[in-house]
Coordinates of C-alpha atoms in Angstrom, one line a residue:
M88 CA -4.5 170.1 260.8
T89 CA -6.9 167.9 262.6
K90 CA -9.9 165.8 260.8
K91 CA -12.1 168.5 262.3
E92 CA -10.1 171.7 261.0
T93 CA -9.9 170.1 257.6
K94 CA -13.6 169.3 257.6
E95 CA -14.4 172.9 258.7
I96 CA -12.6 174.4 255.5
Y97 CA -14.5 172.0 253.1
D98 CA -17.5 172.7 254.6
R99 CA -16.5 176.4 254.0
L100 CA -15.4 175.7 250.4
L101 CA -19.0 174.1 249.6
Q102 CA -21.0 176.8 251.0
V103 CA -18.9 179.4 249.1
I104 CA -19.5 177.6 245.8
D105 CA -23.0 177.1 246.6
N106 CA -23.5 180.5 246.5
L107 CA -21.9 180.9 243.3
S108 CA -24.0 181.0 239.8
F109 CA -25.9 178.0 240.0
G110 CA -24.3 177.0 243.1
F111 CA -23.2 173.5 244.3
P112 CA -26.3 172.1 246.2
K113 CA -25.9 168.6 248.2
S114 CA -26.0 165.5 247.1
Y115 CA -27.9 163.2 249.3
I116 CA -24.8 160.7 249.1
R117 CA -22.7 163.5 249.6
S118 CA -20.9 163.0 246.4
D119 CA -20.5 166.7 246.0
R120 CA -17.6 166.7 249.4
K121 CA -16.1 164.0 247.7
L122 CA -16.0 165.9 244.1
I123 CA -14.8 168.7 245.9
Q124 CA -12.1 167.2 247.6
T125 CA -10.8 165.3 244.5
I126 CA -10.3 168.8 242.7
F127 CA -9.3 170.9 245.4
T128 CA -6.4 170.2 247.9
V129 CA -6.9 172.0 251.8
E130 CA -4.0 174.5 250.9
D131 CA -6.2 174.9 247.6
A132 CA -9.2 175.4 249.3
Q133 CA -7.7 177.6 252.0
D134 CA -6.2 179.9 249.3
Y135 CA -9.5 179.9 247.2
L136 CA -11.4 181.0 250.3
L137 CA -9.4 183.8 250.9
L138 CA -10.3 185.0 247.2
E139 CA -13.4 187.2 246.7
D140 CA -16.8 186.8 243.8
K141 CA -14.9 189.8 241.6
Y142 CA -12.2 190.8 239.7
T143 CA -9.0 191.2 242.2
T144 CA -5.4 192.0 241.7
A145 CA -2.6 190.4 243.2
Q146 CA -1.8 193.5 245.0
E147 CA -5.6 193.6 246.4
F148 CA -5.3 190.2 247.4
A149 CA -1.6 190.7 249.4
D150 CA -3.3 193.9 251.2
K151 CA -6.6 192.3 252.2
N152 CA -5.0 189.1 253.5
N153 CA -1.8 190.5 254.8
F154 CA 0.6 188.8 252.4
T155 CA 3.8 190.1 250.2
L156 CA 2.8 190.6 246.8
E157 CA 5.7 187.6 246.0
V158 CA 3.1 185.3 248.1
A159 CA 0.0 186.4 247.2
T160 CA 1.1 186.2 243.2
E161 CA 2.2 182.2 244.1
K162 CA -1.2 181.8 245.3
L163 CA -3.2 183.0 242.9
E164 CA -1.4 181.6 239.6
R165 CA -1.0 178.3 241.4
L166 CA -5.0 177.8 241.6
A167 CA -5.3 179.3 237.9
K168 CA -2.7 177.1 236.6
K169 CA -4.6 174.4 238.4
G170 CA -7.6 175.3 237.0
L171 CA -9.3 176.4 240.3
I172 CA -9.5 180.5 239.4
F173 CA -10.1 182.3 236.3
R174 CA -7.7 184.9 235.4
R175 CA -7.5 187.7 232.6
H176 CA -5.1 190.1 231.4
R177 CA -5.7 193.5 231.7
E178 CA -3.0 196.3 232.7
V179 CA -2.8 194.4 235.6
D180 CA -3.5 190.7 236.3
E181 CA -7.3 190.4 237.5
Y182 CA -8.0 186.9 239.1
R183 CA -11.6 185.6 240.4
Q184 CA -13.4 183.0 242.0
Y185 CA -15.3 181.1 239.2
P186 CA -18.1 178.7 240.2
F187 CA -18.3 175.1 239.4
V188 CA -20.1 175.1 236.2
L189 CA -19.0 176.5 234.1
G190 CA -16.0 177.1 235.7
F191 CA -13.4 175.1 237.6
L192 CA -15.3 171.7 236.1
E193 CA -14.6 172.3 232.8
F194 CA -11.0 173.7 233.9
Q195 CA -10.1 170.4 235.0
I196 CA -10.3 168.8 231.5
H197 CA -6.5 167.6 231.0
N198 CA -6.5 166.9 235.2
A199 CA -9.8 164.4 235.1
S200 CA -9.3 161.4 236.7
K201 CA -11.6 158.6 236.4
E202 CA -12.1 159.0 240.4
M203 CA -13.0 162.5 239.6
L204 CA -15.3 161.8 236.4
M205 CA -17.5 159.0 238.5
H206 CA -18.1 161.5 241.2
T207 CA -19.1 164.1 239.1
A208 CA -21.5 162.0 237.5
L209 CA -22.7 160.7 240.3
Y210 CA -23.3 164.2 241.6
M211 CA -25.2 165.4 238.4
I212 CA -27.9 162.5 239.3
T213 CA -27.5 162.9 243.1
S214 CA -28.5 166.3 243.7
K215 CA -30.6 169.2 243.1
F216 CA -28.1 170.7 240.8
G217 CA -30.6 169.9 237.5
S218 CA -33.7 171.4 238.9
R219 CA -32.2 174.2 240.5
M220 CA -30.8 175.0 236.6
S221 CA -34.2 174.2 235.7
Q222 CA -35.9 177.2 237.3
T223 CA -33.6 180.2 235.6
M224 CA -32.5 181.1 232.7
P225 CA -30.6 178.1 231.1
F226 CA -26.9 177.6 230.9
Y227 CA -26.9 177.6 227.3
R228 CA -28.7 178.6 224.3
S229 CA -29.0 176.4 221.1
I230 CA -28.6 178.7 218.2
P231 CA -29.0 177.9 214.1
I232 CA -26.8 176.0 212.2
N233 CA -26.9 178.9 209.7
K234 CA -29.3 181.7 209.5
N235 CA -30.4 180.4 206.1
V236 CA -32.5 177.8 207.6
V237 CA -34.7 180.7 209.5
E238 CA -37.5 182.1 207.7
G239 CA -40.0 185.1 208.1
S240 CA -37.8 187.1 210.7
K241 CA -34.2 188.8 211.4
V242 CA -31.3 187.0 213.0
E243 CA -29.9 188.8 215.8
P244 CA -26.1 189.1 216.1
Y245 CA -26.5 187.2 219.2
E246 CA -27.7 183.9 217.1
D247 CA -26.1 184.3 214.1
L248 CA -22.6 181.7 214.4
D249 CA -20.7 184.2 211.8
A250 CA -21.9 187.6 213.8
I251 CA -20.9 185.4 217.2
L252 CA -17.2 184.4 215.8
D253 CA -16.8 188.1 214.1
R254 CA -17.0 189.3 217.6
H255 CA -13.9 187.7 218.7
T256 CA -10.0 187.7 217.9
R257 CA -8.5 184.5 219.9
F258 CA -9.8 181.2 219.9
A259 CA -9.1 177.9 221.4
V260 CA -10.4 174.3 221.3
A261 CA -10.4 171.9 224.2
P262 CA -11.7 168.2 225.0
C263 CA -15.4 168.2 226.0
M264 CA -15.8 167.6 229.8
C265 CA -19.2 165.9 229.2
R266 CA -17.9 164.2 226.7
T267 CA -15.1 162.9 228.4
M268 CA -17.3 161.5 231.1
Y269 CA -19.6 159.9 228.9
K270 CA -16.8 158.2 226.8
M271 CA -16.0 155.9 230.1
K272 CA -17.2 152.8 231.2
P273 CA -19.6 152.3 232.4
F274 CA -21.3 154.5 230.0
N275 CA -19.8 154.3 226.8
K276 CA -22.4 155.8 225.1
C277 CA -21.1 158.6 223.1
H278 CA -19.5 157.9 219.3
H279 CA -18.6 161.9 218.4
P280 CA -15.5 163.8 218.5
I281 CA -14.3 164.8 221.9
E282 CA -12.3 168.3 221.0
T283 CA -14.9 170.1 220.5
C284 CA -15.7 172.7 223.1
I285 CA -14.6 176.2 221.9
T286 CA -13.4 179.3 224.3
T287 CA -12.8 183.0 223.1
D288 CA -11.0 186.0 223.8
D289 CA -10.4 186.2 227.7
Y290 CA -11.2 182.7 228.2
A291 CA -9.3 181.2 225.2
T292 CA -6.1 182.7 226.1
F293 CA -6.5 180.9 229.9
Y294 CA -6.9 177.8 228.1
I295 CA -3.8 178.0 225.7
E296 CA -1.7 179.8 228.6
N297 CA -2.8 177.0 231.3
G298 CA -2.5 174.3 228.9
F299 CA -6.5 173.5 229.0
G300 CA -7.0 173.4 224.9
R301 CA -4.8 174.4 221.7
E302 CA -5.0 177.8 219.7
I303 CA -7.3 177.5 216.0
S304 CA -8.1 180.1 213.8
K305 CA -11.7 181.5 213.2
E306 CA -12.1 179.5 210.1
E307 CA -11.3 176.0 212.3
T308 CA -13.7 177.1 214.5
R309 CA -16.1 177.5 212.0
E310 CA -15.2 174.1 210.8
I311 CA -15.6 172.1 214.1
L312 CA -18.7 173.7 215.1
L313 CA -20.4 173.5 211.5
S314 CA -19.2 169.5 211.1
G315 CA -21.7 168.4 213.7
Q316 CA -24.9 169.2 210.9
K317 CA -23.3 165.5 209.6
D318 CA -23.1 163.4 212.5
G319 CA -26.0 164.9 214.7
R320 CA -24.2 168.0 217.3
I321 CA -25.6 171.1 217.5
I322 CA -24.5 174.6 218.5
N323 CA -24.8 175.6 221.9
V324 CA -23.4 179.1 222.9
T325 CA -23.0 180.4 226.8
N326 CA -26.1 182.2 227.2
S327 CA -24.9 185.9 226.7
K328 CA -24.7 188.0 223.5
D329 CA -20.8 187.9 223.6
G330 CA -21.2 184.1 223.4
E331 CA -17.8 183.7 225.0
N332 CA -17.7 179.8 225.0
I333 CA -19.6 177.7 222.6
C334 CA -19.7 173.5 222.4
S335 CA -20.9 171.2 219.4
C336 CA -23.2 169.3 221.7
C337 CA -25.3 166.0 221.4
A338 CA -28.0 164.1 222.9
C339 CA -25.7 161.1 223.9
G340 CA -22.9 163.1 225.5
C341 CA -23.8 166.5 226.9
G342 CA -24.4 166.9 230.4
M343 CA -26.1 170.1 230.1
L344 CA -29.1 168.6 227.6
Y345 CA -29.4 165.7 229.7
L346 CA -30.2 168.0 232.5
K347 CA -32.5 169.9 230.5
T348 CA -34.5 166.5 229.5
K349 CA -34.5 165.1 233.0
Y350 CA -35.5 168.4 234.7
P351 CA -37.8 170.3 232.8
G352 CA -38.6 174.0 234.1
P353 CA -39.1 177.0 233.1
S354 CA -35.7 177.1 231.1
K355 CA -36.7 174.7 228.7
D356 CA -38.9 177.2 227.2
L357 CA -36.0 179.5 226.8
W358 CA -33.3 177.4 225.4
S359 CA -33.8 178.5 222.0
N360 CA -35.7 181.6 220.2
Y361 CA -36.6 179.1 217.4
F362 CA -38.7 175.8 216.6
S363 CA -39.0 174.0 213.4
E364 CA -41.6 173.9 211.4
V365 CA -42.8 172.1 208.5
D366 CA -44.4 172.6 205.0
N367 CA -46.5 169.5 204.4
E368 CA -46.7 170.3 200.4
K369 CA -43.1 171.0 199.9
C370 CA -42.8 167.7 202.0
K371 CA -41.5 164.5 200.5
K372 CA -41.9 162.0 203.0
C373 CA -38.4 160.9 202.9
G374 CA -38.2 160.9 206.5
L375 CA -34.5 162.1 206.6
C376 CA -35.5 164.8 209.4
V377 CA -36.3 162.2 211.4
N378 CA -33.2 160.6 211.5
K379 CA -30.9 163.9 211.7
C380 CA -33.0 165.3 214.5
P381 CA -30.5 164.7 217.3
F382 CA -33.4 164.2 220.4
K383 CA -36.1 162.5 218.1
Y384 CA -38.1 165.0 218.3
I385 CA -39.4 164.6 214.9
K386 CA -41.7 161.8 214.1
Q387 CA -43.4 160.0 210.9
N388 CA -47.0 159.5 210.9
K389 CA -48.7 156.5 209.5
D390 CA -49.4 158.3 206.0
K391 CA -45.7 159.3 206.1
S392 CA -46.5 162.9 207.2
I393 CA -44.3 164.7 209.6
K394 CA -45.0 165.6 213.0
I395 CA -42.6 167.8 215.3
D396 CA -42.7 168.4 219.1
Q397 CA -42.3 172.3 218.7
K398 CA -42.4 172.9 222.5
A399 CA -39.2 170.7 222.8
C400 CA -37.6 171.5 220.1
L401 CA -33.9 173.0 220.6
G402 CA -33.8 175.4 217.1
C403 CA -31.0 173.8 216.2
G404 CA -32.0 173.7 212.5
I405 CA -30.2 170.5 211.6
C406 CA -33.3 169.1 210.1
A407 CA -33.7 172.4 207.9
A408 CA -30.4 172.5 206.6
S409 CA -30.6 168.4 205.9
C410 CA -34.0 168.7 204.2
P411 CA -33.3 167.9 199.9
S412 CA -36.6 169.5 199.5
N413 CA -36.7 173.0 201.9
A414 CA -39.8 172.1 203.4
L415 CA -38.3 172.8 207.2
K416 CA -37.5 176.1 208.5
L417 CA -36.9 177.3 211.9
I418 CA -39.6 180.0 213.1
R419 CA -39.2 183.1 215.6
K420 CA -41.0 182.3 218.6
E421 CA -43.3 185.4 219.7
N422 CA -42.1 185.6 223.2
S423 CA -38.4 185.4 222.3
Y424 CA -35.7 186.9 225.3
E425 CA -32.9 189.0 224.7
P426 CA -29.8 187.4 226.7
P427 CA -27.3 189.2 229.1
E428 CA -24.3 191.3 227.5
T429 CA -21.4 188.9 229.0
Y430 CA -20.8 185.5 230.6
D431 CA -20.2 187.2 233.8
D432 CA -23.6 189.5 233.7
A433 CA -25.4 186.3 232.8
V434 CA -23.6 184.3 236.2
Q435 CA -24.8 187.2 238.0
M436 CA -28.2 186.9 237.1
W437 CA -28.5 183.2 237.8
Q438 CA -26.7 184.1 241.1
E439 CA -29.5 186.5 241.7
Q440 CA -32.2 184.2 240.6
T441 CA -31.2 181.4 242.6
K442 CA -31.0 183.4 245.9
K443 CA -34.3 184.6 245.2
D444 CA -36.0 181.2 244.7
Y445 CA -33.7 179.4 247.3
S446 CA -36.3 177.6 249.1
N447 CA -37.3 175.9 245.5
F448 CA -33.9 174.4 245.2
R449 CA -33.3 172.5 248.8

């Protein structure tokens, strides 16, 4: 294959990926191309391009591309095992192109070379990926560390950790891709545990079968997520009612939270349906909440009273759960929003919004 033919294949791949979910906008130093070439071989790219952005069986893939069923299955399974596409089990296995995030980037967790991680980091800061994400419904939403810290309103099932976990029957935990990147040189900035990325049901099965993660119980899942209260990790859930993917994110090692703070946009106000509020009559002015807030959105005035940046607050409730005088509570926003039902529904919404406002993202 000539260099020109190879370039054309990768150009087509970049274009297709840019039409999935938030897309994959160009980097001005072309780290987008370098990153993709560390993940996809030419053969992988060719086969990925033959699949579609919808669940497809091996027989449908074979019929569409004039393959035998054996050849079609081999190609799809190779891509799935490498974490380049997603596979789920139904009466017959189904395969689908998946976007950059949450998708084939996270699926590379055990193939993450230093070169790939460096290109990922460079891509995030030299492309419009973050500014594009900031214009739409956010990728994650923060939920309260527990519903007891919420005052004066009903906690919806899609905002209650126990209710979210009860919706699922299988769980897996994997190393966090963001934290893996932030722990390497020259970053070396994150001290939190690395194995905190939770997947459920179809995603858990995909992770377990392909060696991307290990199976854990619902009780172990809950323990991993709640342990963040001690060291400043908050619970972020994929922006769907199902909450298929859950991570225990931190200020020092989460790419999504980094992009949120670096590229403020409409999505910032939708990241959580809650904000923290202090009752100064109850407050003992101990300052514990100042230290507990992972993002330093809580300050102490000269008179030791507490001031909270409620517009930036992620509504995680770590401050409220830690307050010895119960002076802090989470309050539900007046203009709260309801997430889509599933992650696939969320991807479709991001895709439509990105295409609608495409001119704003280039």
